[in-house]
């Protein structure tokens, strides 16, 4: 997938695409950097930047917080 295709995707797919590229474990800054490099939308960057400063061990640890904070429509 090319980075330019990501902003045209629904938000949950953008996040899923970004998380597939992340090397875990990582922290919030690593998530935001990966999203920025992937060309994610400002909405995705804002969501990830709003996450708590902590270490994330895997995709599930990130998606639990995103789904809990932003509602069931983001069941990644």
mmCIF file of C-alpha atoms in Angstrom:
data_model
loop_
_atom_site.group_PDB
_atom_site.id
_atom_site.type_symbol
_atom_site.label_atom_id
_atom_site.label_comp_id
_atom_site.label_asym_id
_atom_site.label_seq_id
_atom_site.Cartn_x
_atom_site.Cartn_y
_atom_site.Cartn_z
ATOM 1 C CA UNK A 1 0.000 0.000 0.000
ATOM 2 C CA UNK A 2 1.300 3.421 -0.840
ATOM 3 C CA UNK A 3 1.288 6.161 1.754
ATOM 4 C CA UNK A 4 -0.773 8.387 -0.517
ATOM 5 C CA UNK A 5 -3.641 5.862 -0.445
ATOM 6 C CA UNK A 6 -3.970 5.931 3.344
ATOM 7 C CA UNK A 7 -5.777 9.293 3.825
ATOM 8 C CA UNK A 8 -8.540 8.145 1.457
ATOM 9 C CA UNK A 9 -9.367 5.129 3.615
ATOM 10 C CA UNK A 10 -11.916 4.993 6.440
ATOM 11 C CA UNK A 11 -10.355 5.930 9.770
ATOM 12 C CA UNK A 12 -10.318 2.382 11.165
ATOM 13 C CA UNK A 13 -8.499 1.081 8.090
ATOM 14 C CA UNK A 14 -5.987 3.920 8.278
ATOM 15 C CA UNK A 15 -5.192 3.007 11.865
ATOM 16 C CA UNK A 16 -4.961 -0.700 11.037
ATOM 17 C CA UNK A 17 -2.584 0.044 8.153
ATOM 18 C CA UNK A 18 -0.399 2.218 10.362
ATOM 19 C CA UNK A 19 -0.280 -0.339 13.184
ATOM 20 C CA UNK A 20 0.815 -3.089 10.793
ATOM 21 C CA UNK A 21 3.946 -1.016 10.106
ATOM 22 C CA UNK A 22 4.832 -0.360 13.757
ATOM 23 C CA UNK A 23 7.627 -2.294 15.421
ATOM 24 C CA UNK A 24 6.429 -3.296 18.878
ATOM 25 C CA UNK A 25 7.066 -2.672 21.686
ATOM 26 C CA UNK A 26 6.874 1.066 21.138
ATOM 27 C CA UNK A 27 5.713 4.222 22.869
ATOM 28 C CA UNK A 28 3.290 6.963 21.870
ATOM 29 C CA UNK A 29 5.981 8.852 19.946
ATOM 30 C CA UNK A 30 6.778 5.702 17.961
ATOM 31 C CA UNK A 31 3.109 5.338 17.031
ATOM 32 C CA UNK A 32 2.848 8.961 15.908
ATOM 33 C CA UNK A 33 6.110 8.753 13.940
ATOM 34 C CA UNK A 34 4.943 5.581 12.153
ATOM 35 C CA UNK A 35 1.625 7.225 11.276
ATOM 36 C CA UNK A 36 3.355 10.344 9.981
ATOM 37 C CA UNK A 37 5.749 8.257 7.845
ATOM 38 C CA UNK A 38 2.795 6.284 6.458
ATOM 39 C CA UNK A 39 1.064 9.504 5.412
ATOM 40 C CA UNK A 40 -1.878 9.049 7.770
ATOM 41 C CA UNK A 41 -4.529 11.750 8.021
ATOM 42 C CA UNK A 42 -4.410 14.496 10.628
ATOM 43 C CA UNK A 43 -7.323 12.788 12.370
ATOM 44 C CA UNK A 44 -5.302 9.603 12.866
ATOM 45 C CA UNK A 45 -2.234 11.562 13.947
ATOM 46 C CA UNK A 46 -4.351 13.434 16.483
ATOM 47 C CA UNK A 47 -5.866 10.223 17.855
ATOM 48 C CA UNK A 48 -2.472 8.612 18.320
ATOM 49 C CA UNK A 49 -0.940 11.773 19.732
ATOM 50 C CA UNK A 50 -3.741 11.892 22.313
ATOM 51 C CA UNK A 51 -2.890 8.464 23.680
ATOM 52 C CA UNK A 52 -1.246 8.114 27.093
ATOM 53 C CA UNK A 53 2.539 8.287 27.369
ATOM 54 C CA UNK A 54 3.327 4.634 27.960
ATOM 55 C CA UNK A 55 4.841 1.608 26.303
ATOM 56 C CA UNK A 56 2.619 -0.422 24.001
ATOM 57 C CA UNK A 57 3.543 -4.093 23.693
ATOM 58 C CA UNK A 58 1.391 -5.012 20.696
ATOM 59 C CA UNK A 59 -1.362 -3.918 18.330
ATOM 60 C CA UNK A 60 -4.068 -5.095 20.748
ATOM 61 C CA UNK A 61 -2.808 -2.769 23.497
ATOM 62 C CA UNK A 62 -3.201 0.184 21.124
ATOM 63 C CA UNK A 63 -6.560 -0.801 19.650
ATOM 64 C CA UNK A 64 -8.106 -1.371 23.098
ATOM 65 C CA UNK A 65 -7.334 2.239 24.031
ATOM 66 C CA UNK A 66 -8.445 3.649 20.690
ATOM 67 C CA UNK A 67 -11.717 1.712 20.744
ATOM 68 C CA UNK A 68 -12.329 2.693 24.364
ATOM 69 C CA UNK A 69 -11.589 6.368 23.766
ATOM 70 C CA UNK A 70 -13.240 6.851 20.388
ATOM 71 C CA UNK A 71 -16.182 4.456 20.472
ATOM 72 C CA UNK A 72 -17.282 1.158 19.012
ATOM 73 C CA UNK A 73 -17.085 2.419 15.440
ATOM 74 C CA UNK A 74 -13.343 1.896 15.633
ATOM 75 C CA UNK A 75 -13.311 -1.819 16.305
ATOM 76 C CA UNK A 76 -10.004 -2.312 14.556
#
